[in-house]
PDB file of C-alpha atoms and ligand atoms in Angstrom:
ATOM      1  CA  MET A  25    -114.337 129.281  -4.591  1.00 41.00           C
ATOM      2  CA  GLU A  26    -114.425 127.039  -7.062  1.00 42.00           C
ATOM      3  CA  ASP A  27    -111.919 125.903  -8.120  1.00 51.00           C
ATOM      4  CA  ARG A  28    -110.162 128.465  -6.505  1.00 56.00           C
ATOM      5  CA  ILE A  29    -107.089 125.797  -5.947  1.00 60.00           C
ATOM      6  CA  HIS A  30    -104.935 124.309  -8.627  1.00 64.00           C
ATOM      7  CA  PRO A  31    -104.212 120.576  -9.314  1.00 62.00           C
ATOM      8  CA  HIS A  32    -100.428 121.895  -9.865  1.00 75.00           C
ATOM      9  CA  ALA A  33    -100.355 124.481  -6.520  1.00 76.00           C
ATOM     10  CA  THR A  34    -100.933 121.773  -4.445  1.00 81.00           C
ATOM     11  CA  SER A  35     -97.267 120.156  -5.467  1.00 84.00           C
ATOM     12  CA  LEU A  36     -95.778 123.853  -6.177  1.00 84.00           C
ATOM     13  CA  ILE A  37     -96.210 124.171  -2.833  1.00 87.00           C
ATOM     14  CA  VAL A  38     -95.075 120.389  -1.590  1.00 89.00           C
ATOM     15  CA  ARG A  39     -91.858 120.681  -3.316  1.00 90.00           C
ATOM     16  CA  LEU A  40     -90.697 124.599  -1.926  1.00 90.00           C
ATOM     17  CA  LEU A  41     -92.216 123.208   1.998  1.00 93.00           C
ATOM     18  CA  HIS A  42     -89.223 120.022   1.625  1.00 94.00           C
ATOM     19  CA  ASP A  43     -86.557 122.022  -0.746  1.00 92.00           C
ATOM     20  CA  ARG A  44     -86.864 124.947   1.300  1.00 92.00           C
ATOM     21  CA  THR A  45     -87.025 123.233   5.248  1.00 95.00           C
ATOM     22  CA  GLY A  46     -85.771 119.328   4.175  1.00 94.00           C
ATOM     23  CA  GLN A  47     -90.040 118.547   5.751  1.00 92.00           C
ATOM     24  CA  THR A  48     -92.171 116.231   4.388  1.00 91.00           C
ATOM     25  CA  LEU A  49     -96.780 116.377   4.021  1.00 87.00           C
ATOM     26  CA  SER A  50     -97.545 112.985   3.760  1.00 82.00           C
ATOM     27  CA  GLU A  51    -100.580 112.422   2.104  1.00 81.00           C
ATOM     28  CA  ASP A  52    -103.364 112.395   4.983  1.00 84.00           C
ATOM     29  CA  ARG A  53    -101.924 116.065   5.891  1.00 82.00           C
ATOM     30  CA  ARG A  54    -101.592 117.113   2.303  1.00 81.00           C
ATOM     31  CA  TYR A  55    -105.603 119.091   3.520  1.00 84.00           C
ATOM     32  CA  ARG A  56    -103.279 121.753   4.512  1.00 85.00           C
ATOM     33  CA  VAL A  57    -101.438 122.723   2.036  1.00 86.00           C
ATOM     34  CA  ASP A  58    -105.496 124.015   0.198  1.00 84.00           C
ATOM     35  CA  ARG A  59    -105.535 126.383   3.688  1.00 86.00           C
ATOM     36  CA  ALA A  60    -102.304 127.818   3.060  1.00 87.00           C
ATOM     37  CA  ILE A  61    -103.043 128.790   0.145  1.00 84.00           C
ATOM     38  CA  GLU A  62    -106.453 129.813   0.705  1.00 85.00           C
ATOM     39  CA  THR A  63    -105.449 131.800   3.775  1.00 85.00           C
ATOM     40  CA  VAL A  64    -102.403 133.769   1.585  1.00 85.00           C
ATOM     41  CA  LEU A  65    -105.219 134.157  -1.808  1.00 82.00           C
ATOM     42  CA  THR A  66    -107.549 135.937   0.961  1.00 85.00           C
ATOM     43  CA  LYS A  67    -104.296 137.224   2.884  1.00 84.00           C
ATOM     44  CA  ARG A  68    -104.337 138.672  -0.650  1.00 81.00           C
ATOM     45  CA  GLY A  69    -106.641 139.826  -1.926  1.00 81.00           C
ATOM     46  CA  ILE A  70    -106.687 137.107  -4.941  1.00 75.00           C
ATOM     47  CA  VAL A  71    -110.015 135.462  -5.867  1.00 70.00           C
ATOM     48  CA  CYS A  72    -107.996 133.763  -8.932  1.00 70.00           C
ATOM     49  CA  ASN A  73    -106.199 130.420  -7.818  1.00 68.00           C
ATOM     50  CA  SER A  74    -105.015 131.128 -11.570  1.00 69.00           C
ATOM     51  CA  ASP A  75    -102.886 134.133 -10.532  1.00 72.00           C
ATOM     52  CA  LEU A  76    -101.313 132.998  -7.385  1.00 77.00           C
ATOM     53  CA  ILE A  77     -98.736 130.818  -9.521  1.00 77.00           C
ATOM     54  CA  VAL A  78     -98.219 133.624 -11.217  1.00 79.00           C
ATOM     55  CA  LEU A  79     -97.699 136.069  -8.571  1.00 78.00           C
ATOM     56  CA  LEU A  80     -95.583 133.469  -8.108  1.00 81.00           C
ATOM     57  CA  THR A  81     -92.990 133.884 -11.126  1.00 82.00           C
ATOM     58  CA  GLN A  82     -92.582 138.106 -10.260  1.00 82.00           C
ATOM     59  CA  PRO A  83     -91.239 139.943  -8.260  1.00 85.00           C
ATOM     60  CA  ASP A  84     -93.477 139.691  -5.219  1.00 83.00           C
ATOM     61  CA  GLY A  85     -92.604 135.791  -5.544  1.00 86.00           C
ATOM     62  CA  PRO A  86     -90.386 135.398  -2.841  1.00 88.00           C
ATOM     63  CA  ALA A  87     -92.115 136.538  -1.304  1.00 89.00           C
ATOM     64  CA  VAL A  88     -95.317 134.640  -1.071  1.00 87.00           C
ATOM     65  CA  GLU A  89     -93.286 131.643  -1.173  1.00 87.00           C
ATOM     66  CA  GLN A  90     -92.320 133.056   2.210  1.00 90.00           C
ATOM     67  CA  GLU A  91     -95.720 133.216   3.687  1.00 90.00           C
ATOM     68  CA  LEU A  92     -96.937 129.955   2.102  1.00 90.00           C
ATOM     69  CA  ILE A  93     -94.074 127.978   4.397  1.00 92.00           C
ATOM     70  CA  GLU A  94     -94.594 129.295   7.341  1.00 91.00           C
ATOM     71  CA  ALA A  95     -98.646 129.526   6.655  1.00 90.00           C
ATOM     72  CA  LEU A  96     -97.083 125.288   6.441  1.00 92.00           C
ATOM     73  CA  LEU A  97     -95.400 125.012   9.847  1.00 93.00           C
ATOM     74  CA  ASN A  98     -95.799 123.403  13.234  1.00 92.00           C
ATOM     75  CA  ASN A  99     -95.098 126.214  15.335  1.00 95.00           C
ATOM     76  CA  GLU A 100     -96.423 124.402  18.243  1.00 96.00           C
ATOM     77  CA  THR A 101     -94.248 125.247  21.372  1.00 98.00           C
ATOM     78  CA  TYR A 102     -95.092 126.191  25.045  1.00 98.00           C
ATOM     79  CA  PHE A 103     -92.811 127.055  28.505  1.00 98.00           C
ATOM     80  CA  PHE A 104     -90.440 124.119  29.341  1.00 97.00           C
ATOM     81  CA  ARG A 105     -92.055 121.850  27.188  1.00 96.00           C
ATOM     82  CA  ASP A 106     -92.015 118.160  28.226  1.00 93.00           C
ATOM     83  CA  ARG A 107     -90.398 119.491  31.991  1.00 92.00           C
ATOM     84  CA  ASN A 108     -87.864 116.247  32.831  1.00 91.00           C
ATOM     85  CA  VAL A 109     -86.343 116.856  29.790  1.00 92.00           C
ATOM     86  CA  PHE A 110     -85.292 119.986  31.773  1.00 94.00           C
ATOM     87  CA  SER A 111     -85.305 118.733  34.714  1.00 94.00           C
ATOM     88  CA  TYR A 112     -82.785 116.614  33.148  1.00 93.00           C
ATOM     89  CA  LEU A 113     -80.612 119.261  31.648  1.00 95.00           C
ATOM     90  CA  ALA A 114     -80.946 121.454  35.280  1.00 95.00           C
ATOM     91  CA  ASP A 115     -79.531 118.500  37.677  1.00 95.00           C
ATOM     92  CA  ARG A 116     -76.987 115.859  34.670  1.00 94.00           C
ATOM     93  CA  VAL A 117     -76.561 117.756  31.802  1.00 96.00           C
ATOM     94  CA  LEU A 118     -75.930 122.078  32.954  1.00 97.00           C
ATOM     95  CA  PRO A 119     -73.763 120.538  35.500  1.00 96.00           C
ATOM     96  CA  GLU A 120     -71.532 118.520  33.197  1.00 95.00           C
ATOM     97  CA  LEU A 121     -71.058 121.130  30.693  1.00 97.00           C
ATOM     98  CA  ALA A 122     -70.224 123.849  33.791  1.00 97.00           C
ATOM     99  CA  GLN A 123     -66.968 121.751  34.904  1.00 96.00           C
ATOM    100  CA  ALA A 124     -66.117 120.913  31.026  1.00 96.00           C
ATOM    101  CA  LYS A 125     -65.637 125.039  30.629  1.00 97.00           C
ATOM    102  CA  ALA A 126     -65.078 126.027  34.252  1.00 97.00           C
ATOM    103  CA  THR A 127     -62.032 128.081  32.551  1.00 97.00           C
ATOM    104  CA  SER A 128     -63.115 130.196  29.959  1.00 97.00           C
ATOM    105  CA  ARG A 129     -66.684 130.470  31.947  1.00 97.00           C
ATOM    106  CA  GLU A 130     -68.472 130.558  28.884  1.00 97.00           C
ATOM    107  CA  LEU A 131     -71.064 129.094  27.916  1.00 98.00           C
ATOM    108  CA  THR A 132     -73.244 128.348  24.234  1.00 98.00           C
ATOM    109  CA  ILE A 133     -76.168 127.155  23.220  1.00 98.00           C
ATOM    110  CA  TRP A 134     -78.778 127.349  19.880  1.00 98.00           C
ATOM    111  CA  SER A 135     -81.900 126.738  20.053  1.00 98.00           C
ATOM    112  CA  ALA A 136     -82.404 125.895  17.191  1.00 98.00           C
ATOM    113  CA  GLY A 137     -85.826 125.181  15.694  1.00 98.00           C
ATOM    114  CA  CYS A 138     -86.729 127.617  18.742  1.00 98.00           C
ATOM    115  CA  SER A 139     -91.054 128.638  16.370  1.00 98.00           C
ATOM    116  CA  THR A 140     -91.830 131.766  18.959  1.00 98.00           C
ATOM    117  CA  GLY A 141     -89.189 131.476  22.245  1.00 98.00           C
ATOM    118  CA  GLN A 142     -90.450 129.295  24.186  1.00 98.00           C
ATOM    119  CA  GLU A 143     -87.666 127.053  24.049  1.00 98.00           C
ATOM    120  CA  PRO A 144     -84.859 129.625  24.987  1.00 98.00           C
ATOM    121  CA  LEU A 145     -86.560 131.454  26.611  1.00 98.00           C
ATOM    122  CA  SER A 146     -87.831 128.737  29.004  1.00 98.00           C
ATOM    123  CA  LEU A 147     -83.565 127.543  29.097  1.00 98.00           C
ATOM    124  CA  ALA A 148     -82.464 131.672  30.139  1.00 98.00           C
ATOM    125  CA  MET A 149     -85.215 130.808  32.954  1.00 98.00           C
ATOM    126  CA  LEU A 150     -83.775 127.944  34.142  1.00 98.00           C
ATOM    127  CA  LEU A 151     -79.659 129.918  33.762  1.00 98.00           C
ATOM    128  CA  LEU A 152     -80.755 132.230  35.585  1.00 97.00           C
ATOM    129  CA  GLU A 153     -82.421 130.380  38.573  1.00 96.00           C
ATOM    130  CA  GLN A 154     -79.679 128.029  38.556  1.00 95.00           C
ATOM    131  CA  GLY A 155     -78.305 131.671  39.684  1.00 90.00           C
ATOM    132  CA  ALA A 156     -74.214 130.281  41.642  1.00 90.00           C
ATOM    133  CA  ILE A 157     -73.361 128.070  38.663  1.00 94.00           C
ATOM    134  CA  TRP A 158     -73.147 130.117  37.060  1.00 97.00           C
ATOM    135  CA  ARG A 159     -72.181 133.657  38.309  1.00 95.00           C
ATOM    136  CA  GLY A 160     -69.009 135.801  36.093  1.00 95.00           C
ATOM    137  CA  TRP A 161     -70.309 133.369  33.297  1.00 97.00           C
ATOM    138  CA  LYS A 162     -70.333 134.262  29.882  1.00 97.00           C
ATOM    139  CA  LEU A 163     -74.092 133.158  28.982  1.00 97.00           C
ATOM    140  CA  ARG A 164     -75.054 133.418  24.968  1.00 97.00           C
ATOM    141  CA  ILE A 165     -78.333 131.383  23.594  1.00 98.00           C
ATOM    142  CA  LEU A 166     -78.492 132.054  19.446  1.00 98.00           C
ATOM    143  CA  ALA A 167     -82.128 131.341  18.621  1.00 98.00           C
ATOM    144  CA  THR A 168     -83.363 130.518  15.605  1.00 98.00           C
ATOM    145  CA  ASP A 169     -85.515 129.161  13.207  1.00 98.00           C
ATOM    146  CA  VAL A 170     -86.779 128.952   9.571  1.00 97.00           C
ATOM    147  CA  SER A 171     -90.391 131.210  10.098  1.00 96.00           C
ATOM    148  CA  GLU A 172     -89.563 134.891   9.903  1.00 95.00           C
ATOM    149  CA  SER A 173     -92.967 135.475  11.352  1.00 95.00           C
ATOM    150  CA  ALA A 174     -92.193 133.017  14.555  1.00 98.00           C
ATOM    151  CA  ILE A 175     -88.718 134.549  15.057  1.00 98.00           C
ATOM    152  CA  ALA A 176     -90.125 138.278  14.774  1.00 98.00           C
ATOM    153  CA  LYS A 177     -92.824 136.711  17.826  1.00 98.00           C
ATOM    154  CA  ALA A 178     -89.889 135.598  19.316  1.00 98.00           C
ATOM    155  CA  ARG A 179     -88.238 138.530  19.991  1.00 98.00           C
ATOM    156  CA  ALA A 180     -91.014 140.729  21.030  1.00 98.00           C
ATOM    157  CA  ALA A 181     -91.013 138.083  23.553  1.00 98.00           C
ATOM    158  CA  THR A 182     -94.737 139.444  23.762  1.00 98.00           C
ATOM    159  CA  TYR A 183     -96.807 136.847  25.630  1.00 98.00           C
ATOM    160  CA  SER A 184    -101.016 136.122  25.590  1.00 98.00           C
ATOM    161  CA  GLN A 185    -102.374 135.035  28.461  1.00 96.00           C
ATOM    162  CA  PHE A 186    -103.158 131.720  27.196  1.00 96.00           C
ATOM    163  CA  GLU A 187     -99.680 131.327  26.146  1.00 98.00           C
ATOM    164  CA  ILE A 188     -98.210 132.603  29.323  1.00 97.00           C
ATOM    165  CA  GLN A 189    -100.021 129.515  30.889  1.00 95.00           C
ATOM    166  CA  ARG A 190     -98.191 127.450  29.215  1.00 97.00           C
ATOM    167  CA  GLY A 191     -95.791 125.918  31.188  1.00 96.00           C
ATOM    168  CA  LEU A 192     -94.298 128.107  33.514  1.00 96.00           C
ATOM    169  CA  ALA A 193     -95.113 128.144  37.151  1.00 94.00           C
ATOM    170  CA  VAL A 194     -97.294 131.085  38.578  1.00 95.00           C
ATOM    171  CA  GLY A 195     -93.367 131.982  40.248  1.00 96.00           C
ATOM    172  CA  GLN A 196     -92.016 131.672  36.551  1.00 96.00           C
ATOM    173  CA  MET A 197     -94.177 134.107  35.199  1.00 97.00           C
ATOM    174  CA  LEU A 198     -94.127 136.326  37.941  1.00 97.00           C
ATOM    175  CA  GLY A 199     -90.594 136.588  38.478  1.00 97.00           C
ATOM    176  CA  HIS A 200     -90.054 136.115  34.665  1.00 98.00           C
ATOM    177  CA  PHE A 201     -91.790 138.672  32.896  1.00 98.00           C
ATOM    178  CA  GLU A 202     -93.790 142.183  32.992  1.00 98.00           C
ATOM    179  CA  GLU A 203     -97.635 142.419  33.066  1.00 96.00           C
ATOM    180  CA  LEU A 204     -98.513 144.387  30.016  1.00 97.00           C
ATOM    181  CA  LYS A 205    -102.446 144.863  29.712  1.00 92.00           C
ATOM    182  CA  GLN A 206    -103.988 142.206  28.104  1.00 94.00           C
ATOM    183  CA  ASP A 207    -100.211 140.538  27.246  1.00 97.00           C
ATOM    184  CA  TRP A 208     -97.010 139.711  29.108  1.00 98.00           C
ATOM    185  CA  ARG A 209     -93.650 140.567  28.247  1.00 98.00           C
ATOM    186  CA  ALA A 210     -90.046 138.822  29.136  1.00 98.00           C
ATOM    187  CA  SER A 211     -88.302 140.636  31.487  1.00 98.00           C
ATOM    188  CA  HIS A 212     -85.145 142.612  29.879  1.00 98.00           C
ATOM    189  CA  ARG A 213     -82.704 140.288  31.497  1.00 97.00           C
ATOM    190  CA  LEU A 214     -83.560 137.933  29.817  1.00 98.00           C
ATOM    191  CA  ARG A 215     -84.504 138.850  26.538  1.00 98.00           C
ATOM    192  CA  GLU A 216     -80.494 139.700  26.209  1.00 97.00           C
ATOM    193  CA  MET A 217     -79.166 136.460  27.448  1.00 98.00           C
ATOM    194  CA  ILE A 218     -81.180 135.577  23.424  1.00 98.00           C
ATOM    195  CA  ASP A 219     -80.006 136.419  20.765  1.00 98.00           C
ATOM    196  CA  TYR A 220     -82.568 135.318  17.846  1.00 98.00           C
ATOM    197  CA  ARG A 221     -82.176 135.018  14.046  1.00 97.00           C
ATOM    198  CA  PRO A 222     -84.108 133.013  11.220  1.00 97.00           C
ATOM    199  CA  GLY A 223     -82.092 130.261   9.877  1.00 96.00           C
ATOM    200  CA  ASN A 224     -82.918 126.901   8.242  1.00 97.00           C
ATOM    201  CA  LEU A 225     -81.380 124.192  10.035  1.00 96.00           C
ATOM    202  CA  LEU A 226     -80.583 122.276   6.493  1.00 96.00           C
ATOM    203  CA  LEU A 227     -77.921 124.988   6.049  1.00 97.00           C
ATOM    204  CA  GLY A 228     -75.966 124.794   9.231  1.00 96.00           C
ATOM    205  CA  SER A 229     -75.483 127.310  12.683  1.00 96.00           C
ATOM    206  CA  PRO A 230     -74.758 130.799  11.456  1.00 93.00           C
ATOM    207  CA  GLY A 231     -71.691 131.429  10.824  1.00 92.00           C
ATOM    208  CA  GLY A 232     -70.112 127.935  11.280  1.00 91.00           C
ATOM    209  CA  ALA A 233     -69.996 128.592  15.082  1.00 94.00           C
ATOM    210  CA  LYS A 234     -69.345 125.529  17.664  1.00 97.00           C
ATOM    211  CA  PHE A 235     -72.091 125.219  20.552  1.00 98.00           C
ATOM    212  CA  ASP A 236     -71.677 123.751  24.203  1.00 98.00           C
ATOM    213  CA  LEU A 237     -75.039 122.613  23.715  1.00 98.00           C
ATOM    214  CA  ILE A 238     -77.979 122.268  21.456  1.00 98.00           C
ATOM    215  CA  LEU A 239     -81.522 121.694  21.889  1.00 98.00           C
ATOM    216  CA  CYS A 240     -83.496 120.120  18.073  1.00 97.00           C
ATOM    217  CA  ARG A 241     -87.061 118.649  20.036  1.00 96.00           C
ATOM    218  CA  ASN A 242     -90.060 118.428  17.953  1.00 95.00           C
ATOM    219  CA  VAL A 243     -88.084 119.724  14.250  1.00 95.00           C
ATOM    220  CA  LEU A 244     -87.081 116.763  12.218  1.00 92.00           C
ATOM    221  CA  LEU A 245     -89.606 115.334  13.133  1.00 89.00           C
ATOM    222  CA  TYR A 246     -91.238 115.695   9.595  1.00 88.00           C
ATOM    223  CA  PHE A 247     -88.235 115.657   7.823  1.00 91.00           C
ATOM    224  CA  ASP A 248     -87.556 112.438   5.306  1.00 89.00           C
ATOM    225  CA  PRO A 249     -84.906 111.265   5.949  1.00 88.00           C
ATOM    226  CA  ALA A 250     -82.321 112.505   3.862  1.00 90.00           C
ATOM    227  CA  ALA A 251     -82.977 115.546   5.163  1.00 91.00           C
ATOM    228  CA  ARG A 252     -82.673 114.003   7.931  1.00 90.00           C
ATOM    229  CA  GLN A 253     -79.351 112.520   7.336  1.00 90.00           C
ATOM    230  CA  VAL A 254     -78.160 117.060   6.023  1.00 92.00           C
ATOM    231  CA  ALA A 255     -79.374 118.092  10.009  1.00 93.00           C
ATOM    232  CA  GLY A 256     -78.012 115.456  11.523  1.00 92.00           C
ATOM    233  CA  GLY A 257     -74.444 116.342   9.960  1.00 93.00           C
ATOM    234  CA  ARG A 258     -75.212 119.786  10.086  1.00 95.00           C
ATOM    235  CA  LEU A 259     -75.798 119.412  14.076  1.00 95.00           C
ATOM    236  CA  ALA A 260     -73.073 117.390  14.304  1.00 94.00           C
ATOM    237  CA  GLU A 261     -70.160 120.002  12.762  1.00 95.00           C
ATOM    238  CA  ALA A 262     -71.884 122.898  15.588  1.00 97.00           C
ATOM    239  CA  MET A 263     -71.444 121.119  17.931  1.00 96.00           C
ATOM    240  CA  ALA A 264     -67.685 120.941  20.292  1.00 95.00           C
ATOM    241  CA  PRO A 265     -66.552 117.498  21.236  1.00 93.00           C
ATOM    242  CA  HIS A 266     -68.428 117.659  24.647  1.00 94.00           C
ATOM    243  CA  SER A 267     -71.385 118.800  23.787  1.00 95.00           C
ATOM    244  CA  ARG A 268     -75.073 117.579  24.558  1.00 96.00           C
ATOM    245  CA  LEU A 269     -77.909 118.125  21.886  1.00 95.00           C
ATOM    246  CA  LEU A 270     -80.990 116.859  22.750  1.00 95.00           C
ATOM    247  CA  LEU A 271     -83.313 115.758  20.512  1.00 93.00           C
ATOM    248  CA  GLY A 272     -87.689 116.162  21.828  1.00 90.00           C
ATOM    249  CA  SER A 273     -88.766 113.612  23.482  1.00 78.00           C
ATOM    250  CA  GLY A 274     -89.191 110.036  21.733  1.00 72.00           C
ATOM    251  CA  GLU A 275     -86.838 111.522  18.795  1.00 77.00           C
ATOM    252  CA  SER A 276     -84.279 109.043  17.746  1.00 65.00           C
ATOM    253  CA  VAL A 277     -84.211 110.389  14.227  1.00 54.00           C
ATOM    254  CA  ILE A 278     -80.758 110.212  14.034  1.00 59.00           C
ATOM    255  CA  ASP A 279     -78.779 108.056  15.828  1.00 54.00           C
ATOM    256  CA  GLY A 280     -78.288 105.518  12.873  1.00 60.00           C
ATOM    257  CA  ASN A 281     -75.890 108.211  11.388  1.00 70.00           C
ATOM    258  CA  GLY A 282     -72.071 107.357  12.906  1.00 85.00           C
ATOM    259  CA  LEU A 283     -72.584 110.985  14.592  1.00 90.00           C
ATOM    260  CA  PHE A 284     -74.010 110.538  17.319  1.00 90.00           C
ATOM    261  CA  GLU A 285     -73.987 108.348  20.743  1.00 89.00           C
ATOM    262  CA  THR A 286     -76.610 108.380  23.828  1.00 87.00           C
ATOM    263  CA  VAL A 287     -76.704 109.607  26.259  1.00 88.00           C
ATOM    264  CA  GLY A 288     -77.928 108.153  29.606  1.00 78.00           C
ATOM    265  CA  SER A 289     -80.867 105.469  29.070  1.00 68.00           C
ATOM    266  CA  ASP A 290     -83.617 108.098  28.927  1.00 69.00           C
ATOM    267  CA  GLY A 291     -82.696 109.234  25.094  1.00 70.00           C
ATOM    268  CA  GLY A 292     -82.842 112.377  23.669  1.00 86.00           C
ATOM    269  CA  VAL A 293     -79.653 113.544  24.997  1.00 90.00           C
ATOM    270  CA  PHE A 294     -76.745 112.458  21.798  1.00 92.00           C
ATOM    271  CA  ARG A 295     -72.842 113.388  22.383  1.00 93.00           C
ATOM    272  CA  LEU A 296     -70.596 113.190  18.557  1.00 93.00           C
ATOM    273  CA  ALA A 297     -69.515 109.174  18.784  1.00 90.00           C
ATOM    274  CA  ARG A 298     -66.316 109.073  19.963  1.00 74.00           C
ATOM    275  CA  GLN A 299     -64.932 107.935  16.537  1.00 63.00           C
ATOM    276  CA  ALA A 300     -66.866 111.529  14.486  1.00 59.00           C
ATOM    277  CA  ALA A 301     -64.787 113.298  17.685  1.00 59.00           C
ATOM    278  CA  VAL A 302     -62.404 111.773  17.265  1.00 53.00           C
ATOM    279  CA  GLY A 303     -62.337 112.283  13.340  1.00 57.00           C
ATOM    280  CA  ARG A 304     -62.624 116.286  13.930  1.00 61.00           C
ATOM    281  CA  SER A 305     -60.578 116.688  16.446  1.00 56.00           C
ATOM    282  CA  ALA A 306     -57.623 115.146  13.623  1.00 53.00           C
ATOM    283  CA  ALA A 307     -58.988 117.009  10.610  1.00 53.00           C
ATOM    284  CA  ALA A 308     -58.705 121.298  12.778  1.00 50.00           C
TER     285      ALA A 308
HETATM  286  C1  SAM B 427     -92.854 122.702  16.279  1.00 69.21           C
HETATM  287  S1  SAM B 427     -91.721 123.419  16.303  1.00 69.21           S
HETATM  288  C2  SAM B 427     -91.045 123.407  18.269  1.00 69.21           C
HETATM  289  C3  SAM B 427     -89.940 124.372  18.648  1.00 69.21           C
HETATM  290  C4  SAM B 427     -89.164 124.460  19.749  1.00 69.21           C
HETATM  291  N1  SAM B 427     -88.110 123.556  19.530  1.00 69.21           N
HETATM  292  C5  SAM B 427     -90.419 122.637  20.750  1.00 69.21           C
HETATM  293  O1  SAM B 427     -89.699 122.033  20.861  1.00 69.21           O
HETATM  294  O2  SAM B 427     -91.342 123.898  21.269  1.00 69.21           O
HETATM  295  C6  SAM B 427     -90.875 122.923  14.637  1.00 69.21           C
HETATM  296  C7  SAM B 427     -90.273 123.786  14.743  1.00 69.21           C
HETATM  297  O3  SAM B 427     -88.872 123.942  13.296  1.00 69.21           O
HETATM  298  C8  SAM B 427     -88.875 125.206  12.630  1.00 69.21           C
HETATM  299  N2  SAM B 427     -88.227 123.998  11.249  1.00 69.21           N
HETATM  300  C9  SAM B 427     -88.915 123.394  10.676  1.00 69.21           C
HETATM  301  N3  SAM B 427     -87.719 123.491   9.913  1.00 69.21           N
HETATM  302  C10 SAM B 427     -86.396 123.878   9.799  1.00 69.21           C
HETATM  303  C11 SAM B 427     -85.514 124.108   9.168  1.00 69.21           C
HETATM  304  N4  SAM B 427     -84.822 123.401   7.892  1.00 69.21           N
HETATM  305  N5  SAM B 427     -84.711 125.597   9.748  1.00 69.21           N
HETATM  306  C12 SAM B 427     -85.327 126.245  11.543  1.00 69.21           C
HETATM  307  N6  SAM B 427     -85.797 125.644  11.270  1.00 69.21           N
HETATM  308  C13 SAM B 427     -87.561 124.547  11.055  1.00 69.21           C
HETATM  309  C14 SAM B 427     -89.998 125.784  12.516  1.00 69.21           C
HETATM  310  O4  SAM B 427     -90.686 126.808  11.796  1.00 69.21           O
HETATM  311  C15 SAM B 427     -91.440 125.944  13.801  1.00 69.21           C
HETATM  312  O5  SAM B 427     -90.908 126.617  14.691  1.00 69.21           O
END
């Protein structure tokens, strides 16, 4: 183990993480890089750290890079994270969107940085529980994350006893999930409402699609200001004129770029700034 982490490896990986995801690692979180490198080396049976540098330049390099990045991402999530946000969605945001989209009866939602799926599943449960409002509507949730392993787990929609208990009421657990031997799997009804895809927020929404509602919660926290600016622009591009954007509680990270205005007094909910919306519809 001695001298296992090459002195250049840490800064190389920090730069990779930043270039690929926009995330910065402050000095006090750099220890995570060494841990990530150790994890990847051990998994691949590599004994000498200098082999890692060689490996990165070989055909397997991109896969190793992705593994290293994934080992550094914070995938923390749970069902109905910040219950008050979901109450606000249910009581204010969704009824307003139902009015705005009453003619087409189509609602599209983007969960950007969905991690292992608990956020889009919470949205899908909320829509089903609102029953009457959405009867006869075409509801579509697109859920993306830069972590391919998180997306694979989200697609499997299978959660351990510990995960299923984080944020779900017993009625929701029994009503929307099927008990397997040890785990719980989301119902077919929930699964068919969500389309999961790997995707980097910095590159915009898949296919440049526009959405009525975007959740991008607890994703931008570790972005540096320049990456936040890019992400803010991408989110704005993906918003229809009437749409709403939800960030994590306490995240006002894109408030200063002139593209968004806060909705309501609690913070965390945004719409396109009037000027930005006018400018975009004139250009369209
Ligand atoms: C802390 S989790 C938040 C999950 C969920 N939104 C929530 O609030 O519970 C942050 C997620 O953002 C993803 N992420 C980080 N940078 C990203 C990027 N550039 N594009 C897409 N997803 C990203 C991470 O992989 C991680 O799964």
